[in-house]
Tab-separated table of C-alpha atoms in Angstrom:
chain	number	residue	atom	x	y	z
F	1	MET	CA	-27.475	25.127	30.752
F	2	TRP	CA	-27.467	22.113	28.487
F	3	PRO	CA	-24.812	22.759	25.540
F	4	VAL	CA	-26.516	24.066	22.468
F	5	PRO	CA	-25.494	24.037	18.577
F	6	GLY	CA	-23.171	26.704	17.405
F	7	GLY	CA	-25.217	29.586	16.296
F	8	TYR	CA	-28.319	28.732	18.432
F	9	GLY	CA	-28.418	31.962	20.411
F	10	GLU	CA	-28.243	34.128	17.395
F	11	THR	CA	-30.976	31.952	15.531
F	12	LEU	CA	-33.278	32.227	18.674
F	13	VAL	CA	-33.599	35.860	18.540
F	14	ALA	CA	-33.640	35.783	14.653
F	15	SER	CA	-36.587	34.597	12.447
F	16	HIS	CA	-36.668	30.837	12.806
F	17	GLY	CA	-39.180	27.618	12.786
F	18	LEU	CA	-39.728	25.136	15.091
F	19	ARG	CA	-39.877	21.217	14.930
F	20	VAL	CA	-40.317	18.777	18.005
F	21	PHE	CA	-39.354	15.167	17.679
F	22	ALA	CA	-40.871	12.787	20.000
F	23	ASP	CA	-39.643	9.161	19.609
F	24	VAL	CA	-41.108	6.191	21.788
F	25	TRP	CA	-38.610	3.682	23.392
F	26	ARG	CA	-39.061	0.524	25.121
F	27	ALA	CA	-36.190	-1.617	26.863
F	28	GLY	CA	-33.740	0.739	25.580
F	29	GLN	CA	-34.554	0.469	21.847
F	30	PRO	CA	-36.531	2.394	19.866
F	31	VAL	CA	-40.269	1.207	19.239
F	32	ARG	CA	-40.776	0.621	15.571
F	33	TRP	CA	-43.838	0.097	13.312
F	34	PRO	CA	-44.120	-2.899	11.073
F	35	ASP	CA	-42.168	-1.088	8.148
F	36	GLY	CA	-39.310	-0.842	10.363
F	37	SER	CA	-39.637	2.862	11.015
F	38	VAL	CA	-39.231	4.270	14.270
F	39	VAL	CA	-42.412	5.337	16.012
F	40	SER	CA	-42.319	9.127	16.077
F	41	LEU	CA	-45.338	11.188	17.280
F	42	PRO	CA	-47.082	13.876	15.692
F	43	ILE	CA	-47.857	16.314	18.375
F	44	THR	CA	-50.670	18.615	18.296
F	45	GLY	CA	-50.087	20.286	21.600
F	46	GLY	CA	-48.354	20.372	24.747
F	47	SER	CA	-45.449	21.336	26.744
F	48	ILE	CA	-42.624	20.213	28.992
F	49	THR	CA	-42.105	21.544	32.845
F	50	VAL	CA	-38.800	21.874	34.209
F	51	ASP	CA	-39.159	22.664	38.273
F	52	ARG	CA	-36.563	22.456	40.598
F	53	THR	CA	-38.980	21.602	43.687
F	54	GLN	CA	-40.120	18.451	41.923
F	55	SER	CA	-38.391	15.049	42.603
F	56	ALA	CA	-38.625	14.277	39.009
F	57	ARG	CA	-37.316	17.478	37.487
F	58	ARG	CA	-38.929	17.139	34.192
F	59	SER	CA	-42.609	16.312	33.214
F	60	ILE	CA	-44.517	16.344	29.815
F	61	ASN	CA	-47.842	16.562	28.843
F	62	ILE	CA	-48.848	16.363	24.923
F	63	THR	CA	-51.707	15.608	22.678
F	64	VAL	CA	-51.593	13.608	19.611
F	65	PRO	CA	-54.116	12.773	17.013
F	66	PRO	CA	-56.755	9.816	18.092
F	67	PHE	CA	-54.937	7.422	15.319
F	68	LEU	CA	-51.368	6.971	14.480
F	69	ARG	CA	-50.349	6.228	11.141
F	70	SER	CA	-48.510	2.881	11.480
F	71	GLY	CA	-47.745	2.291	7.450
F	72	THR	CA	-48.662	3.664	4.286
F	73	TYR	CA	-52.222	2.491	4.410
F	74	THR	CA	-52.391	1.548	7.955
F	75	GLN	CA	-53.395	3.212	11.637
F	76	VAL	CA	-53.718	2.145	15.049
F	77	PRO	CA	-55.425	3.708	17.885
F	78	ALA	CA	-53.244	6.325	19.891
F	79	LEU	CA	-55.339	5.541	23.229
F	80	PRO	CA	-53.634	2.257	24.809
F	81	SER	CA	-55.505	-0.531	25.721
F	82	LEU	CA	-52.997	-3.216	25.938
F	83	PRO	CA	-49.620	-3.246	27.813
F	84	SER	CA	-47.936	-3.612	24.522
F	85	ASP	CA	-49.438	-0.763	22.792
F	86	VAL	CA	-47.136	1.805	21.554
F	87	LEU	CA	-48.185	4.546	24.233
F	88	GLY	CA	-48.778	2.040	26.878
F	89	HIS	CA	-47.448	2.970	30.385
F	90	TYR	CA	-45.597	-0.319	30.663
F	91	GLY	CA	-42.054	0.657	30.292
F	92	GLN	CA	-42.710	2.717	27.305
F	93	GLU	CA	-40.663	6.298	27.314
F	94	LEU	CA	-40.518	9.344	25.343
F	95	ARG	CA	-37.382	10.715	23.941
F	96	VAL	CA	-37.847	14.384	23.088
F	97	ARG	CA	-35.922	16.861	20.982
F	98	HIS	CA	-36.427	20.402	20.493
F	99	ALA	CA	-35.141	22.072	17.043
F	100	LEU	CA	-34.791	25.620	15.847
F	101	VAL	CA	-35.148	25.851	12.098
F	102	ALA	CA	-32.765	28.599	10.981
F	103	ALA	CA	-33.576	30.558	7.641
F	104	ASP	CA	-31.358	28.316	5.511
F	105	GLY	CA	-33.130	25.239	6.901
F	106	THR	CA	-30.293	24.204	9.093
F	107	LEU	CA	-31.909	22.238	12.169
F	108	LEU	CA	-30.516	23.119	15.738
F	109	VAL	CA	-31.270	20.172	17.653
F	110	VAL	CA	-31.403	20.152	21.438
F	111	PRO	CA	-32.490	17.091	23.705
F	112	VAL	CA	-35.330	18.404	26.257
F	113	GLY	CA	-36.150	15.083	28.164
F	114	ARG	CA	-36.389	11.284	28.470
F	115	PHE	CA	-39.761	10.385	30.029
F	116	ARG	CA	-41.622	7.514	31.254
F	117	ILE	CA	-45.107	7.370	29.884
F	118	ASP	CA	-47.107	7.632	33.048
F	119	SER	CA	-50.557	7.785	31.676
F	120	GLY	CA	-52.669	8.220	28.468
F	121	ALA	CA	-56.434	9.470	28.263
F	122	GLY	CA	-58.830	10.031	25.394
F	123	SER	CA	-61.734	8.925	23.839
F	124	ASP	CA	-62.263	4.864	23.308
F	125	LEU	CA	-64.191	5.895	20.089
F	126	GLY	CA	-61.388	7.866	18.609
F	127	LEU	CA	-63.176	10.998	18.589
F	128	THR	CA	-61.034	13.148	20.519
F	129	GLU	CA	-57.205	13.776	20.560
F	130	VAL	CA	-55.311	11.592	23.153
F	131	THR	CA	-53.508	13.181	26.069
F	132	ILE	CA	-50.218	11.252	27.090
F	133	ALA	CA	-48.444	12.598	30.245
F	134	GLY	CA	-44.925	11.055	31.857
F	135	VAL	CA	-42.046	12.328	34.156
F	136	SER	CA	-38.311	12.122	33.812
F	137	ARG	CA	-36.250	9.377	34.939
F	138	GLU	CA	-35.859	10.246	38.909
F	139	ALA	CA	-39.342	8.934	39.083
F	140	TYR	CA	-37.998	5.310	38.957
F	141	VAL	CA	-35.770	6.054	41.870
F	142	VAL	CA	-38.312	7.858	43.866
F	143	ASP	CA	-40.778	4.777	43.366
F	144	ASP	CA	-38.260	2.238	44.703
F	145	ILE	CA	-38.570	3.145	48.366
F	146	PHE	CA	-36.991	0.956	51.041
F	147	THR	CA	-38.647	-1.721	52.712
F	148	ALA	CA	-37.147	-1.254	56.090
F	149	PRO	CA	-34.796	1.662	57.349
F	150	ARG	CA	-31.113	1.386	55.868
F	151	THR	CA	-27.920	2.540	57.465
F	152	PHE	CA	-25.136	3.866	54.970
F	153	SER	CA	-21.511	4.791	55.854
F	154	ASN	CA	-18.712	5.341	53.114
F	155	PRO	CA	-15.606	7.456	52.733
F	156	SER	CA	-17.574	9.062	49.876
F	157	GLY	CA	-21.123	10.433	49.916
F	158	ILE	CA	-21.018	10.569	46.298
F	159	ALA	CA	-20.499	6.579	46.130
F	160	ILE	CA	-23.616	6.430	48.378
F	161	ILE	CA	-25.681	8.412	45.963
F	162	ARG	CA	-24.576	6.500	43.090
F	163	GLN	CA	-25.200	3.054	44.502
F	164	LEU	CA	-28.681	4.305	45.453
F	165	ILE	CA	-29.474	5.239	41.951
F	166	LEU	CA	-27.907	2.106	40.429
F	167	GLU	CA	-29.611	-0.250	42.686
F	168	THR	CA	-32.734	0.773	40.957
F	169	LEU	CA	-31.388	1.353	37.461
F	170	PRO	CA	-28.431	-0.668	36.939
F	171	ASP	CA	-27.636	0.356	33.275
F	172	ALA	CA	-28.052	3.901	34.108
F	173	GLU	CA	-25.233	6.576	33.232
F	174	VAL	CA	-24.426	8.733	36.351
F	175	ALA	CA	-22.185	11.621	35.589
F	176	VAL	CA	-20.379	12.923	38.686
F	177	LEU	CA	-19.613	16.461	37.834
F	178	THR	CA	-18.427	17.794	40.981
F	179	ARG	CA	-15.277	17.441	43.148
F	180	ARG	CA	-17.262	17.790	46.740
F	181	ASP	CA	-17.276	15.047	48.669
F	182	ARG	CA	-16.753	13.614	52.273
F	183	ARG	CA	-16.820	10.612	54.504
F	184	VAL	CA	-20.368	9.923	55.838
F	185	THR	CA	-20.470	8.258	59.083
F	186	PRO	CA	-23.228	5.775	59.719
F	187	THR	CA	-26.653	7.335	59.181
F	188	THR	CA	-30.004	5.603	58.683
F	189	TRP	CA	-32.806	6.725	56.203
F	190	ASP	CA	-36.405	5.530	55.908
F	191	ASP	CA	-36.504	6.287	52.150
F	192	ARG	CA	-34.534	5.934	48.994
F	193	TRP	CA	-34.993	9.451	47.487
F	194	THR	CA	-34.809	11.142	50.929
F	195	ALA	CA	-31.288	9.463	51.607
F	196	ILE	CA	-30.217	10.764	48.044
F	197	SER	CA	-31.728	14.288	48.717
F	198	GLU	CA	-30.365	14.764	51.901
F	199	LEU	CA	-27.035	13.610	51.403
F	200	ALA	CA	-26.877	15.780	48.079
F	201	ALA	CA	-27.841	18.813	50.195
F	202	SER	CA	-25.168	18.151	52.887
F	203	LEU	CA	-22.601	18.022	49.921
F	204	SER	CA	-23.906	21.341	48.291
F	205	VAL	CA	-24.731	19.211	45.280
F	206	GLN	CA	-27.958	18.346	42.949
F	207	VAL	CA	-28.899	15.208	41.720
F	208	TYR	CA	-31.299	15.292	38.493
F	209	ALA	CA	-31.972	13.540	35.429
F	210	ASP	CA	-30.543	15.643	32.605
F	211	PRO	CA	-32.361	15.871	29.227
F	212	THR	CA	-30.676	13.000	27.652
F	213	GLY	CA	-31.801	10.642	30.898
F	214	ARG	CA	-28.384	10.327	32.262
F	215	PHE	CA	-28.284	11.096	35.778
F	216	VAL	CA	-26.184	14.080	36.999
F	217	ILE	CA	-24.384	14.891	40.257
F	218	THR	CA	-23.246	18.550	40.123
F	219	ASP	CA	-22.624	21.580	42.481
F	220	LEU	CA	-25.379	23.831	43.473
F	221	PRO	CA	-25.385	27.225	42.331
F	222	THR	CA	-24.436	30.072	44.618
F	223	LEU	CA	-24.785	33.929	44.821
F	224	ALA	CA	-21.555	33.989	42.816
F	225	THR	CA	-22.374	31.531	40.211
F	226	LYS	CA	-22.155	33.221	36.386
F	227	PRO	CA	-24.909	33.501	34.256
F	228	VAL	CA	-25.672	31.660	31.305
F	229	TRP	CA	-28.052	33.632	29.359
F	230	ARG	CA	-28.891	37.192	28.985
F	231	PHE	CA	-33.134	37.986	28.793
F	232	GLN	CA	-33.828	41.508	27.299
F	233	PRO	CA	-36.014	42.958	25.177
F	234	GLN	CA	-36.101	44.473	21.568
F	235	ALA	CA	-33.812	44.038	18.939
F	236	GLY	CA	-31.434	41.377	19.620
F	237	GLY	CA	-33.245	40.142	22.561
F	238	SER	CA	-35.621	37.472	23.654
F	239	LEU	CA	-37.703	38.951	26.367
F	240	LEU	CA	-41.348	39.577	25.436
F	241	GLU	CA	-42.814	40.250	28.755
F	242	ALA	CA	-41.753	40.485	32.621
F	243	ALA	CA	-44.417	40.492	35.359
F	244	ARG	CA	-43.056	40.915	38.840
F	245	THR	CA	-44.486	39.680	41.872
F	246	SER	CA	-43.175	40.840	45.635
F	247	SER	CA	-43.398	38.689	48.850
F	248	ARG	CA	-41.885	37.806	51.847
F	249	THR	CA	-43.327	34.266	51.950
F	250	GLY	CA	-40.616	31.426	51.847
F	251	VAL	CA	-37.741	33.938	52.082
F	252	TYR	CA	-34.464	33.569	54.379
F	253	ASN	CA	-31.624	35.657	54.390
F	254	ARG	CA	-29.596	33.898	56.815
F	255	VAL	CA	-29.068	29.840	57.052
F	256	ALA	CA	-27.788	28.026	59.900
F	257	VAL	CA	-26.845	24.277	59.024
F	258	GLN	CA	-26.880	21.928	62.317
F	259	GLY	CA	-24.576	18.857	61.770
F	260	SER	CA	-23.889	16.173	64.192
F	261	THR	CA	-23.532	16.759	67.935
F	262	PRO	CA	-19.627	15.622	68.853
F	263	ASP	CA	-19.238	13.102	71.953
F	264	GLY	CA	-19.363	15.250	74.978
F	265	ALA	CA	-20.727	18.453	73.378
F	266	THR	CA	-24.341	19.876	74.336
F	267	VAL	CA	-25.119	21.465	70.759
F	268	ALA	CA	-24.573	20.398	67.345
F	269	THR	CA	-21.797	21.647	65.120
F	270	THR	CA	-23.432	24.582	63.013
F	271	GLY	CA	-22.168	26.706	59.971
F	272	VAL	CA	-23.986	29.858	59.594
F	273	ASP	CA	-23.778	32.295	56.379
F	274	TRP	CA	-26.069	35.206	55.470
F	275	ASP	CA	-26.797	37.688	52.620
F	276	LYS	CA	-24.136	40.048	52.770
F	277	ASP	CA	-24.497	41.757	49.152
F	278	PRO	CA	-25.821	45.305	49.619
F	279	THR	CA	-27.362	45.060	46.210
F	280	SER	CA	-29.270	42.152	47.194
F	281	PRO	CA	-32.883	42.695	47.593
F	282	THR	CA	-32.664	40.301	50.673
F	283	PHE	CA	-29.453	41.795	52.191
F	284	TYR	CA	-29.042	40.876	55.987
F	285	GLY	CA	-29.372	43.639	58.529
F	286	ASP	CA	-31.414	46.312	60.068
F	287	PRO	CA	-34.469	47.230	58.108
F	288	ASP	CA	-33.773	50.918	59.647
F	289	THR	CA	-30.805	51.108	57.630
F	290	GLY	CA	-32.214	49.871	54.307
F	291	ALA	CA	-31.486	46.238	54.924
F	292	TYR	CA	-34.139	43.682	54.403
F	293	GLY	CA	-34.389	42.446	58.037
F	294	LYS	CA	-32.896	39.427	59.681
F	295	VAL	CA	-34.827	36.101	58.826
F	296	THR	CA	-33.313	33.018	59.429
F	297	LYS	CA	-33.717	29.160	58.306
F	298	VAL	CA	-32.279	26.337	60.589
F	299	VAL	CA	-31.727	23.226	58.427
F	300	SER	CA	-30.567	19.706	60.175
F	301	MET	CA	-27.942	17.582	58.515
F	302	PRO	CA	-26.963	14.883	61.120
F	303	SER	CA	-24.550	13.540	58.434
F	304	LEU	CA	-22.127	16.484	58.732
F	305	THR	CA	-19.517	16.328	61.241
F	306	THR	CA	-17.114	19.377	60.662
F	307	LEU	CA	-17.523	22.944	60.834
F	308	ALA	CA	-16.380	23.467	57.286
F	309	ASP	CA	-18.972	20.976	55.937
F	310	CYS	CA	-21.707	22.657	57.629
F	311	GLN	CA	-20.437	26.335	56.626
F	312	ALA	CA	-20.426	25.116	52.976
F	313	ALA	CA	-23.722	23.682	53.238
F	314	ALA	CA	-24.870	26.844	54.631
F	315	SER	CA	-23.688	28.896	51.789
F	316	THR	CA	-25.464	26.682	49.223
F	317	GLN	CA	-28.583	26.665	51.020
F	318	LEU	CA	-28.512	30.299	51.122
F	319	ALA	CA	-28.417	30.741	47.334
F	320	LEU	CA	-31.770	28.589	47.478
F	321	SER	CA	-33.331	30.794	49.920
F	322	THR	CA	-32.656	34.333	49.044
F	323	GLY	CA	-33.994	36.518	46.438
F	324	GLY	CA	-37.742	35.520	46.694
F	325	ALA	CA	-38.799	39.298	47.748
F	326	GLU	CA	-38.627	39.976	43.665
F	327	SER	CA	-39.463	37.433	41.376
F	328	LEU	CA	-40.191	37.408	37.788
F	329	ASP	CA	-42.613	35.496	35.552
F	330	LEU	CA	-40.968	35.882	31.999
F	331	ALA	CA	-42.833	35.584	28.818
F	332	THR	CA	-39.980	35.096	26.221
F	333	ILE	CA	-38.833	33.177	23.151
F	334	PRO	CA	-38.155	29.646	24.038
F	335	HIS	CA	-34.718	28.265	25.002
F	336	ALA	CA	-34.616	24.605	24.982
F	337	GLY	CA	-31.095	24.703	26.622
F	338	LEU	CA	-32.233	26.153	29.796
F	339	GLU	CA	-32.265	24.006	33.178
F	340	ALA	CA	-33.836	24.667	36.494
F	341	LEU	CA	-31.492	26.523	38.848
F	342	ASP	CA	-29.486	28.277	36.028
F	343	VAL	CA	-28.343	31.699	36.769
F	344	VAL	CA	-29.539	34.439	34.208
F	345	GLU	CA	-29.335	37.987	33.672
F	346	ILE	CA	-32.333	40.173	33.087
F	347	VAL	CA	-32.369	43.441	31.594
F	348	THR	CA	-35.466	45.178	31.222
F	349	ASP	CA	-34.157	48.284	29.364
F	350	PRO	CA	-31.517	47.715	26.749
F	351	GLY	CA	-30.491	51.433	26.700
F	352	ARG	CA	-29.765	51.400	30.313
F	353	VAL	CA	-28.175	48.024	30.760
F	354	PHE	CA	-25.952	48.581	33.778
F	355	ALA	CA	-28.912	50.273	35.605
F	356	THR	CA	-31.421	47.554	35.004
F	357	ALA	CA	-29.676	44.322	34.834
F	358	ARG	CA	-30.333	42.153	37.457
F	359	ARG	CA	-29.035	38.790	38.464
F	360	HIS	CA	-31.606	35.932	38.688
F	361	MET	CA	-31.848	31.819	39.497
F	362	VAL	CA	-34.371	29.938	37.391
F	363	ASP	CA	-37.116	28.159	39.762
F	364	ASN	CA	-39.218	26.671	36.887
F	365	PHE	CA	-40.076	26.854	33.269
F	366	THR	CA	-42.778	25.697	30.868
F	367	LEU	CA	-41.317	24.744	27.064
F	368	PRO	CA	-43.689	24.776	24.444
F	369	LEU	CA	-43.708	22.084	21.900
F	370	VAL	CA	-45.621	23.531	19.076
F	371	PRO	CA	-45.211	26.932	17.490
F	372	GLY	CA	-46.864	29.797	19.194
F	373	GLY	CA	-46.982	28.267	22.352
F	374	GLN	CA	-45.956	30.656	25.476
F	375	PHE	CA	-42.536	29.863	26.973
F	376	SER	CA	-42.965	31.022	30.882
F	377	VAL	CA	-39.959	31.163	33.206
F	378	ALA	CA	-40.166	31.916	36.996
F	379	THR	CA	-37.099	33.382	38.519
F	380	ARG	CA	-35.743	34.926	41.636
F	381	ASP	CA	-33.823	37.855	41.892
F	382	VAL	CA	-30.615	37.309	43.570
F	383	GLY	CA	-28.586	40.317	43.082
F	384	ALA	CA	-27.277	43.241	40.820
F	385	VAL	CA	-25.322	42.808	37.723
F	386	THR	CA	-21.911	44.369	38.637
F	387	ASP	CA	-19.680	43.398	35.487
F	388	SER	CA	-21.917	44.248	32.775
């Protein structure tokens, strides 16, 4: 979860207002109108989607009026027609902040994304609102594919990930928030983002652009990760609805990670982990004894060379594969600090917290950018809360 201002949680569940700031930037500087003021968009609708399964984790889709006020008595069409237009897709970016307005007027501001503008659509006659769509900064790295396969080796896998990002965006900030690292023996990849993703998975880390546009390399959550927020209904809570879906599709409760095959060996070095928590809905074991069954996923990570590395990777991959048997789609008061893969607690009956509290992992959510918009959160149940 992104750090939020003091008092944010209390304001969220109390009466509050909403303000959203969407400033336009280009070449590392805010775009300004002729009078020197920063171009800040009057958003009439739209949302930000955060999805752990997408290479560019954050995406934005907003609507703005057909004309933007550029001065006291002047305006310009919002729909871009030239590369230099304010909302063109030639390097222009949106930097968006989401602010709760407390009862005393205090603004509690949270950054929610730095987006490359990818498209604009609307009436050339100015008869309709203009729709602007964009994606977070991972997209620049995804687009910068290799022209030929490349081989990398380094005492530090993190160093390779950082190099691959900075080759595309030399001025990007890359925050390394993990101590996990290892030597990478010569390994060949055909694609830049594939190399980053596979290295990250083998190190049990995640790589993404945070709400300020900074690239972050940090640990993947595990089944033991502590929750960052509690959703609950009624007074003092933010949960409005929880629609439950049950499915076995895509659920694995045992993961085997196969690393390299040592010289002279006939099989790859393999680490295995499984869901051992009897309170988990995907507890590994004989279904005749009340367990979920035995569903195994095998993942190949040739850059891993030791059993310890394979075992660690299996544990983190397991956390991303279990829990799908029970998923919740939440309708809740928008919390702008939430991040994909955050672990949260969900309580469906405040009168029976211990009995109904479950631990979930956030798969995706949609953050509204106008008052009254629905904040939907999709999660996966990863086990009972045992320390409430």
